[in-house]
Short mmCIF file of C-alpha atoms and ligand atoms in Angstrom, two decimals:
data_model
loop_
_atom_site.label_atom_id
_atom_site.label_comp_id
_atom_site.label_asym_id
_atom_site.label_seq_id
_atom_site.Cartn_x
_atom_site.Cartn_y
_atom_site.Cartn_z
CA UNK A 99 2.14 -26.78 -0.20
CA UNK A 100 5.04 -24.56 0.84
CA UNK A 101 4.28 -20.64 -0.73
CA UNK A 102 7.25 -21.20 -2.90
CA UNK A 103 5.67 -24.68 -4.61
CA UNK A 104 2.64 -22.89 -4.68
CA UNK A 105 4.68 -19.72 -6.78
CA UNK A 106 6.65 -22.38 -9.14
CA UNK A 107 3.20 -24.08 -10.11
CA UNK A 108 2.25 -20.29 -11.43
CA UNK A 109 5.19 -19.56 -12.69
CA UNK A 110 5.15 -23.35 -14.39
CA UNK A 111 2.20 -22.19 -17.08
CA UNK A 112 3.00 -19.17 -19.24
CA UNK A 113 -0.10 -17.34 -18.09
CA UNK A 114 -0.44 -18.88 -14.79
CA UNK A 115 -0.16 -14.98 -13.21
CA UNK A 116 -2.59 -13.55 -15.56
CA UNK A 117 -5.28 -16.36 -15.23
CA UNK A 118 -5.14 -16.35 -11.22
CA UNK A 119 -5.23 -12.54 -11.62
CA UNK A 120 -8.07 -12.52 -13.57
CA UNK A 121 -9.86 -15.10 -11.42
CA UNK A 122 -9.49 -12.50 -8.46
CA UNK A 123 -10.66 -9.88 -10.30
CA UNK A 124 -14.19 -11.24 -11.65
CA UNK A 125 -14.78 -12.51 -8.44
CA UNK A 126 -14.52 -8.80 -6.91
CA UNK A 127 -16.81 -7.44 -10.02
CA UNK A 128 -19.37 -10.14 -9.53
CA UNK A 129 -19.64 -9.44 -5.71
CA UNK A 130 -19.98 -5.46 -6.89
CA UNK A 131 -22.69 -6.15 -9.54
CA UNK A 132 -24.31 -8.00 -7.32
CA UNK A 133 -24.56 -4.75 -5.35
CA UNK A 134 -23.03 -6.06 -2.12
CA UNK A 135 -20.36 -3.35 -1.95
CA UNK A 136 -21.28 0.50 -3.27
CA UNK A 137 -19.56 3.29 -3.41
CA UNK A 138 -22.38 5.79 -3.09
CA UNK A 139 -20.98 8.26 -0.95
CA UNK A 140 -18.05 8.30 -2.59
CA UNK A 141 -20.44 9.84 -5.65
CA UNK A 142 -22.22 12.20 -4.15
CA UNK A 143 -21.62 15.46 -5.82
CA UNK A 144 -20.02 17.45 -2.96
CA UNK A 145 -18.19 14.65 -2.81
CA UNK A 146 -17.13 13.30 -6.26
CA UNK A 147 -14.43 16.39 -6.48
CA UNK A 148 -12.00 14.76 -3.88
CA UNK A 149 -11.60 11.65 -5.83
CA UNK A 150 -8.42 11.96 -7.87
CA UNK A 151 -9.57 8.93 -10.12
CA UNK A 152 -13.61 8.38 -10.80
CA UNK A 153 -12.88 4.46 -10.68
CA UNK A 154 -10.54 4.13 -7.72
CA UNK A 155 -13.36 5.14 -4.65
CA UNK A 156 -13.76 3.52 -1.39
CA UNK A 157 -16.28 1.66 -0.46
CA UNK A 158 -19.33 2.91 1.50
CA UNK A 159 -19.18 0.07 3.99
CA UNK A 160 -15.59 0.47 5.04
CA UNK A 161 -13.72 3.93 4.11
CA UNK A 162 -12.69 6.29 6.53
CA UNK A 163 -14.59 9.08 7.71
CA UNK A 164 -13.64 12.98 9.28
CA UNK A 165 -14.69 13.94 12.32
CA UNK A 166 -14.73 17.70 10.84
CA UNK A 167 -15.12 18.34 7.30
CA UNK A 168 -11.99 20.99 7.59
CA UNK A 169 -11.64 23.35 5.44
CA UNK A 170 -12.49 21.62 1.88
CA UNK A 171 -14.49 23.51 -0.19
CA UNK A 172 -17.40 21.42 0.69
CA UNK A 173 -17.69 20.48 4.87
CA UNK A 174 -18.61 16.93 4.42
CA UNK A 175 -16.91 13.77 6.27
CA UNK A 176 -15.42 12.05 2.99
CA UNK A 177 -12.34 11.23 2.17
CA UNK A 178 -10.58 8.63 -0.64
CA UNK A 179 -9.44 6.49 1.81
CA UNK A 180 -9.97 3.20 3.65
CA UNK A 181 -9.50 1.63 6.74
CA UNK A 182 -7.44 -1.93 6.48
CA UNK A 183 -7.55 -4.01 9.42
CA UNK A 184 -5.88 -7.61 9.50
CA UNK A 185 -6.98 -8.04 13.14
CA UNK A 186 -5.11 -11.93 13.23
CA UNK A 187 -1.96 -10.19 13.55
CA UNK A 188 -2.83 -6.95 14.76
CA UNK A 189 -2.36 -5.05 12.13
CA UNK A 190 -4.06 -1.71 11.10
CA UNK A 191 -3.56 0.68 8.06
CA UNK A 192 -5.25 3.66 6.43
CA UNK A 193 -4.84 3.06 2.56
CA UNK A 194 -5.34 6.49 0.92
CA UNK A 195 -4.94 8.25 -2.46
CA UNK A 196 -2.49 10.85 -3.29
CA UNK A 197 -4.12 13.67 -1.85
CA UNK A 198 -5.03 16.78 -4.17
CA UNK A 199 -4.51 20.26 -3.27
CA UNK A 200 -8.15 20.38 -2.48
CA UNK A 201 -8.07 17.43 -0.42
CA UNK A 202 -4.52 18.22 1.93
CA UNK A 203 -6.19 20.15 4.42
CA UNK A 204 -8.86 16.63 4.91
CA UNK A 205 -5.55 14.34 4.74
CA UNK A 206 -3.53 16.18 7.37
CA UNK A 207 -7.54 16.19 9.35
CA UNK A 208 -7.55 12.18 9.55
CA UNK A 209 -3.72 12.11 10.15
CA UNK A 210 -4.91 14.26 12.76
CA UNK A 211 -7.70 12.19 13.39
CA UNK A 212 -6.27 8.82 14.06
CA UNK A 213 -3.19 9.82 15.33
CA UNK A 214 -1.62 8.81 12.34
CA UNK A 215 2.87 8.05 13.26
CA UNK A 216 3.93 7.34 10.03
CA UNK A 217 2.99 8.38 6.07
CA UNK A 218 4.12 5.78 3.78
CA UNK A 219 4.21 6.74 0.38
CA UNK A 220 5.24 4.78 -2.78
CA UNK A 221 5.03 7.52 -5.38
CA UNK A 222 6.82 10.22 -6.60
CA UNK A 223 4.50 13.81 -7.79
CA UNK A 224 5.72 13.88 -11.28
CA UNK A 225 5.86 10.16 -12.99
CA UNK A 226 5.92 10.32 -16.57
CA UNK A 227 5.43 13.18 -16.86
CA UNK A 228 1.98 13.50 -15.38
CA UNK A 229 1.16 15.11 -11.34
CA UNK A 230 0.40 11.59 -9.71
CA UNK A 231 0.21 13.73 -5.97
CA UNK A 232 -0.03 16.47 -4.45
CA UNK A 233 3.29 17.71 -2.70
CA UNK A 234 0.94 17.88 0.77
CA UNK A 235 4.39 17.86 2.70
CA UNK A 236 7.37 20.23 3.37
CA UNK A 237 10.52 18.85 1.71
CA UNK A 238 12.80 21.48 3.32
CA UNK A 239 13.03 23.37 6.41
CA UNK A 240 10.05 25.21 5.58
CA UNK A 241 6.55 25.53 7.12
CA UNK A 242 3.09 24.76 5.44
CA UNK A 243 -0.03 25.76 5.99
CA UNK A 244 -3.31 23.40 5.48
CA UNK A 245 -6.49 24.80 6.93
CA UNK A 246 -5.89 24.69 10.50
CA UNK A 247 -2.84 22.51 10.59
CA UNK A 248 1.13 23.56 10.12
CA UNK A 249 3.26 21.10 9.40
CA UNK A 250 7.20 21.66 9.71
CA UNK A 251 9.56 19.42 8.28
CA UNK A 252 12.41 19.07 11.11
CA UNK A 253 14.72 16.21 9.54
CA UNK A 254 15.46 14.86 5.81
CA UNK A 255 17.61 12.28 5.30
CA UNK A 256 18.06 10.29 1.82
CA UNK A 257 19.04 6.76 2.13
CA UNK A 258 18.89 4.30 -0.80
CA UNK A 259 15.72 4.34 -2.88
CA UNK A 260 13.44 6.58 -0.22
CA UNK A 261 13.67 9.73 1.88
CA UNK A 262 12.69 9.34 5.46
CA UNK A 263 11.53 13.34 6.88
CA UNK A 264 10.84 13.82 10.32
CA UNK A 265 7.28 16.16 9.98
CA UNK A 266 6.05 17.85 12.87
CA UNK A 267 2.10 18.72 13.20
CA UNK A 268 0.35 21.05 15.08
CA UNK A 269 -3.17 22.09 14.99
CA UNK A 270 -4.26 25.59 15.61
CA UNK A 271 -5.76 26.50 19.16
CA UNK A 272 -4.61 23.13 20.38
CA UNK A 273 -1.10 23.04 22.57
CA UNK A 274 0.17 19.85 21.12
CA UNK A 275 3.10 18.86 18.71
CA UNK A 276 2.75 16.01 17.00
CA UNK A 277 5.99 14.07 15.37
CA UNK A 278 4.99 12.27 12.34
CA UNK A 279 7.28 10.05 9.61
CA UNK A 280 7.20 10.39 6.21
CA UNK A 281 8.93 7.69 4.06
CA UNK A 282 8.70 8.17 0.71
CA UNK A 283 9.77 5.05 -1.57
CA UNK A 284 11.13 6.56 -4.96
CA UNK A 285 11.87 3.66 -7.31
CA UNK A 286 8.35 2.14 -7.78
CA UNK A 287 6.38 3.31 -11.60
CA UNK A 288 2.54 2.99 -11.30
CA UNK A 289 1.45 -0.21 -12.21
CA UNK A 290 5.02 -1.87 -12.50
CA UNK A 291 7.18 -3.29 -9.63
CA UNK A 292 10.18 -2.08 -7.46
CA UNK A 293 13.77 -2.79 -9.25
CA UNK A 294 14.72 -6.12 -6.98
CA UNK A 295 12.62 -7.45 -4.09
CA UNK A 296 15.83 -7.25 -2.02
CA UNK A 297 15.64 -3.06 -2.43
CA UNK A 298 11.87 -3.57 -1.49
CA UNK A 299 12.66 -5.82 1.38
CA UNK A 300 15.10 -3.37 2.62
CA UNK A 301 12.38 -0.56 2.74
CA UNK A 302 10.11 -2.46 4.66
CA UNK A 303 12.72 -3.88 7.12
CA UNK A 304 13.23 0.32 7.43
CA UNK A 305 9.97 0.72 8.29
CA UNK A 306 9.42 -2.15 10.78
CA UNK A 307 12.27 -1.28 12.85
CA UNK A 308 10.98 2.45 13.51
CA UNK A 309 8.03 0.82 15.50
CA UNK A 310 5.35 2.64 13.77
CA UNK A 311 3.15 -0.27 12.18
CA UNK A 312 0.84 -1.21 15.00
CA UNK A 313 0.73 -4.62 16.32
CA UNK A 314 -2.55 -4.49 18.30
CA UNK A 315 -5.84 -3.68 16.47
CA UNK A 316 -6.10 -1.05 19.16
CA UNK A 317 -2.47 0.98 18.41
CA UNK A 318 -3.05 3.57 15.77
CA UNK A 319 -2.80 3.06 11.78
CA UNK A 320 -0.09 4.00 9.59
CA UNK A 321 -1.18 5.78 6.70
CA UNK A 322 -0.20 3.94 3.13
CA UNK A 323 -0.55 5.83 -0.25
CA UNK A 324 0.52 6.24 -3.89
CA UNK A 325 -1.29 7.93 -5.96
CA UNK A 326 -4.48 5.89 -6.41
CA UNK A 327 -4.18 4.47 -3.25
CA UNK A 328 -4.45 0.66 -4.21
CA UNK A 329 -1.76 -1.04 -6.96
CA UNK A 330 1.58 0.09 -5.41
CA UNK A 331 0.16 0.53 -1.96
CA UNK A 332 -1.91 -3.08 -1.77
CA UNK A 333 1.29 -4.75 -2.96
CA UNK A 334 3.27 -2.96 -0.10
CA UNK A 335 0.58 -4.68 2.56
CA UNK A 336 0.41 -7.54 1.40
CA UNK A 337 4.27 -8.55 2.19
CA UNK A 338 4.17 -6.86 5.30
CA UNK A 339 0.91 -8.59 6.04
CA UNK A 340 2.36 -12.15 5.06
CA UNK A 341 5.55 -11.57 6.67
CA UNK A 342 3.83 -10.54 10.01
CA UNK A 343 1.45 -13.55 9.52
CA UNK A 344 5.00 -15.71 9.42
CA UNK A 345 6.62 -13.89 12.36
CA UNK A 346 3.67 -14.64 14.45
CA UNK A 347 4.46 -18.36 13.72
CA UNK A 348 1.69 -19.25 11.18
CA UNK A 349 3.14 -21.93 9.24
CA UNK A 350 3.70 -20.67 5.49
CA UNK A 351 2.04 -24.03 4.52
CA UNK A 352 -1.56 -22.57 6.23
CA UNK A 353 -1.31 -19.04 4.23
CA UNK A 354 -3.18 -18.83 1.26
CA UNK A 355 -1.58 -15.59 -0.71
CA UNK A 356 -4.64 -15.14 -3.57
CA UNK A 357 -7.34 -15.87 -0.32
CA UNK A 358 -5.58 -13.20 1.55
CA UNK A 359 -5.60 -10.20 -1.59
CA UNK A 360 -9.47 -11.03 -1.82
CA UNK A 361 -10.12 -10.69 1.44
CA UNK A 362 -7.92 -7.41 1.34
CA UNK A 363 -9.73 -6.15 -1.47
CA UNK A 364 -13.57 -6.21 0.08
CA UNK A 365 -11.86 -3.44 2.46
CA UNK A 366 -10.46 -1.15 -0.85
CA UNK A 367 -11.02 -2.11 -4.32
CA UNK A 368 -8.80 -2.95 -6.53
CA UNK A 369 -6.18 -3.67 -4.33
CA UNK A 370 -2.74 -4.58 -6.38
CA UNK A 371 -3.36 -3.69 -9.81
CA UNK A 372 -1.35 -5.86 -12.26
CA UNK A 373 -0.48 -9.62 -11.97
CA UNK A 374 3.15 -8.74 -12.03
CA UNK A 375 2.26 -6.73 -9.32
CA UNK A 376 1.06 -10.01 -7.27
CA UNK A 377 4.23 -11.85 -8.31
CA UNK A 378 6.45 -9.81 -7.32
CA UNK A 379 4.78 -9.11 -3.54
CA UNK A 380 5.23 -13.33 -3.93
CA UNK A 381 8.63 -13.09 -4.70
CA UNK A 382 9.24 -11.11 -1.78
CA UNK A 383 8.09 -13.04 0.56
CA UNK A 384 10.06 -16.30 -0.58
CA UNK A 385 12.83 -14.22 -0.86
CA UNK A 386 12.01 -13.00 2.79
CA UNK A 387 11.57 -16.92 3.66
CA UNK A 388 14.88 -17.78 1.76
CA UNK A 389 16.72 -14.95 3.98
CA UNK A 390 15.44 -16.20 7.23
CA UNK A 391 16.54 -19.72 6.41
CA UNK A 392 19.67 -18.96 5.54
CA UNK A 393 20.04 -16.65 8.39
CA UNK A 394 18.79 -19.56 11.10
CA UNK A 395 21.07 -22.33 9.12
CA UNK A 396 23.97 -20.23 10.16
CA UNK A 397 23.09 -19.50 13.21
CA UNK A 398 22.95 -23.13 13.60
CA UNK A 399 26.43 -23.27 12.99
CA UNK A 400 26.23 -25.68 9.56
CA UNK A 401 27.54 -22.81 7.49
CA UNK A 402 26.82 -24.81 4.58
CA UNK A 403 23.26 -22.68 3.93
CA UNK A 404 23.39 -22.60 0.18
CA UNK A 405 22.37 -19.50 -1.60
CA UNK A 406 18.60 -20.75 -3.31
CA UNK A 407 18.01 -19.08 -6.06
CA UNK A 408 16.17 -16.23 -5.14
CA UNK A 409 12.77 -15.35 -6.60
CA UNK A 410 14.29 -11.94 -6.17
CA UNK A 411 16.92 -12.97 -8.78
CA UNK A 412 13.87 -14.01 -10.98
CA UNK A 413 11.76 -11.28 -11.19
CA UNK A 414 15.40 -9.66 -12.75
CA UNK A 415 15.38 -12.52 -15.41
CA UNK A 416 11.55 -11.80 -16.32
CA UNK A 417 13.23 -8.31 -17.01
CA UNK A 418 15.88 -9.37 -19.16
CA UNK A 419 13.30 -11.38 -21.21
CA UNK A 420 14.50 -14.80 -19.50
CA UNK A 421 11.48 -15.94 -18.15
CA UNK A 422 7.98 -15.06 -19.75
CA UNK A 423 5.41 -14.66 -17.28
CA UNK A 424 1.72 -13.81 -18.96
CA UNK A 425 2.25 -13.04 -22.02
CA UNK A 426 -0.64 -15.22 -22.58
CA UNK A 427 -4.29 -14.38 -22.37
CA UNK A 428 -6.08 -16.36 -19.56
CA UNK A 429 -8.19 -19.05 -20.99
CA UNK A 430 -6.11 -19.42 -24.22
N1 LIG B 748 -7.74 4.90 -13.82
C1 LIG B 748 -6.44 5.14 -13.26
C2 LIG B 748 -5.36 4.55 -14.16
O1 LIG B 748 -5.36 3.33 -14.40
O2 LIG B 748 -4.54 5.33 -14.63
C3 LIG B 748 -6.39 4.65 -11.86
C4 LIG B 748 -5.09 4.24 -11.27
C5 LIG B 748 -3.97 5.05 -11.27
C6 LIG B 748 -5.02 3.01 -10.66
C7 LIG B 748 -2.79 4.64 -10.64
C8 LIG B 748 -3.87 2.59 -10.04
C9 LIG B 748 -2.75 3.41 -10.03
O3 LIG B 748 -1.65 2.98 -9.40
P1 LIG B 748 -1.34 3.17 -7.84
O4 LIG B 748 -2.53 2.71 -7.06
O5 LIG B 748 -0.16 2.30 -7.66
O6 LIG B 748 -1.03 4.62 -7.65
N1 LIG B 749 -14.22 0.42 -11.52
C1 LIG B 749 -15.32 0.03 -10.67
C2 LIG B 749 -16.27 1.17 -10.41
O1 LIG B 749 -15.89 2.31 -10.57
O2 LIG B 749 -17.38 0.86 -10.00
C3 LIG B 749 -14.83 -0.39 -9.34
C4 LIG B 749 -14.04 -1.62 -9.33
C5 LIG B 749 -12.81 -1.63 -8.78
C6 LIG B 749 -14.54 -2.80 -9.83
C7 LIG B 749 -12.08 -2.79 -8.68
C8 LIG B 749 -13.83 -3.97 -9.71
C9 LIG B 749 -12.61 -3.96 -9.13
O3 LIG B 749 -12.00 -5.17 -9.04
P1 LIG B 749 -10.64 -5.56 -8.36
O4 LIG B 749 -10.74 -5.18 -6.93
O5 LIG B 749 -10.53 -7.03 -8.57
O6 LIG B 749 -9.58 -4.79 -9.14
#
């Protein structure tokens, strides 16, 4: 089945989303009740203070670990954030939570660390309302201080829906200046999708052509956050993982979309939160596919490439009430 048969058999029951969601999910609870992930250091009481939300923590077996505690209150390697590796197409990520202002001085540590070239981040620090993030980063010309780090911001520019800043880092005592990206994707609510997944496409399309996401297991991670570090950000990875997956020639026919997000999600929990959320990184890909098509139909010089109807255009009728998509409960 081609991804997009496999998306219109969903999309053919009412709560086709929901009830593939929830499969995904009680498979990931079983396989934690069952004790075969924990999250023990994560708990630990010098360590339970850095977690911006008690139920989004990284697993013990894969989360990422400072080589110095820096300068958090408590000198301890831990920080809420995990190591993704999709080593089939070379790809390698840090997924993170929005730092807090007692965990910035850690977060600039692993950028540090890993030699981190580019900070994606899908959130804005107020959303409704509430502090989703810590502003860890210099929005103007000016210089901040984190423990033993400075970080200058040297560039801003605003394009459509993000703000790409040119950071540089230093590190006290050591005679190195380190240039680091910092996208910052403004149009995405937690736990809801971006407006259209041709503005999301765009983004990523951004990104990829600045040559920071690695494309050997051995290059070193971008870091991806949001504020809890797994709804917005494991929808994000998932296209870009799919997409690379196609670009390296894997035939869309051989990738298996809800095999792929469990997998994903035995390296960070809860990885895309809402089945809406799953959908749309789906729609985004066909409407990736339906773009490349059209794009290699006219370079074949047939100019007849009709316009498909876009999933894109879709997920915009599920908002005008259009199309119902789980408003059922699974099982029902
Ligand atoms: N318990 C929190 C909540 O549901 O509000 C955890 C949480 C917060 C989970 C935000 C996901 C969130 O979204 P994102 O990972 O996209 O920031
Ligand atoms: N909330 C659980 C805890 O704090 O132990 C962790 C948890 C997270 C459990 C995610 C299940 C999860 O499932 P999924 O990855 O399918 O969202």
């Amino acid at each position: 089945r081609t991804l997009k048969e496999a998306f219109d058999q969903i999309e053919a029951s009412s709560y086709g989303w929901n009830r593939l969601f929830t499969q995904m999910h009680n498979q990931m609870v079983e396989s934690i009740e069952d004790n075969r992930y924990s999250f023990d250091e994560a708990r630990k009481s010098e360590n339970f203070d850095k977690n911006r939300y008690i139920d989004v923590l990284p697993y013990d077996h894969n989360r990422i670990k400072l080589t110095e505690g820096a300068e958090s209150k408590v000198h301890t390697d831990y920080i809420n954030a995990s190591p993704l590796r999709i080593d089939s197409v070379g790809r390698s990520y840090i997924l993170a939570q929005g730092p807090l202002k007692e965990t910035s001085t850690d977060f600039w540590q692993m950028v540090w660390d890993y030699r981190v070239p580019a900070i994606i981040m899908l959130n804005r620090i107020v959303e409704g309302g509430m502090i989703k993030c810590y502003e860890y980063f210099p929005t103007a010309s000016t210089e901040l201080q984190h423990g033993p780090f400075s970080i200058a911001c040297k560039d801003s520019k605003n394009n459509d829906g993000f703000v790409h800043r040119m950071l540089e880092l230093k590190k006290k005592g050591v005679d190195d200046a380190r240039e680091v990206h910092h996208i910052q994707y403004t149009l995405w609510p937690d736990h809801g999708v971006p407006p259209s997944t041709g503005k999301f496409l765009s983004l990523l399309a951004y990104i990829r052509n600045l040559n920071v996401l690695s494309n050997s297991i051995d290059d070193p991670p971008v870091v991806v956050h949001c504020s809890a570090g797994i709804g917005r950000t494991g929808t994000f990875v998932l296209v870009d993982v799919v997409m690379k997956l196609l670009d390296s020639g894997v035939a869309e026919t051989k990738i298996d979309i809800p095999g792929l997000v469990s997998d994903m999600r035995k390296m960070r929990c809860g990885l895309i939160q809402t089945p809406q959320q799953l959908r749309f990184a789906w729609a985004s890909i066909l409407t990736h596919l339906e773009k490349t098509a059209t794009a290699a139909a006219t370079a074949n010089g047939s100019g007849t490439a009709k316009t498909i109807e876009s999933a894109g255009d879709e997920v915009e009728k599920e908002k005008n009430g259009r199309i119902k998509v789980g408003t059922e409960q699974p099982g029902t």
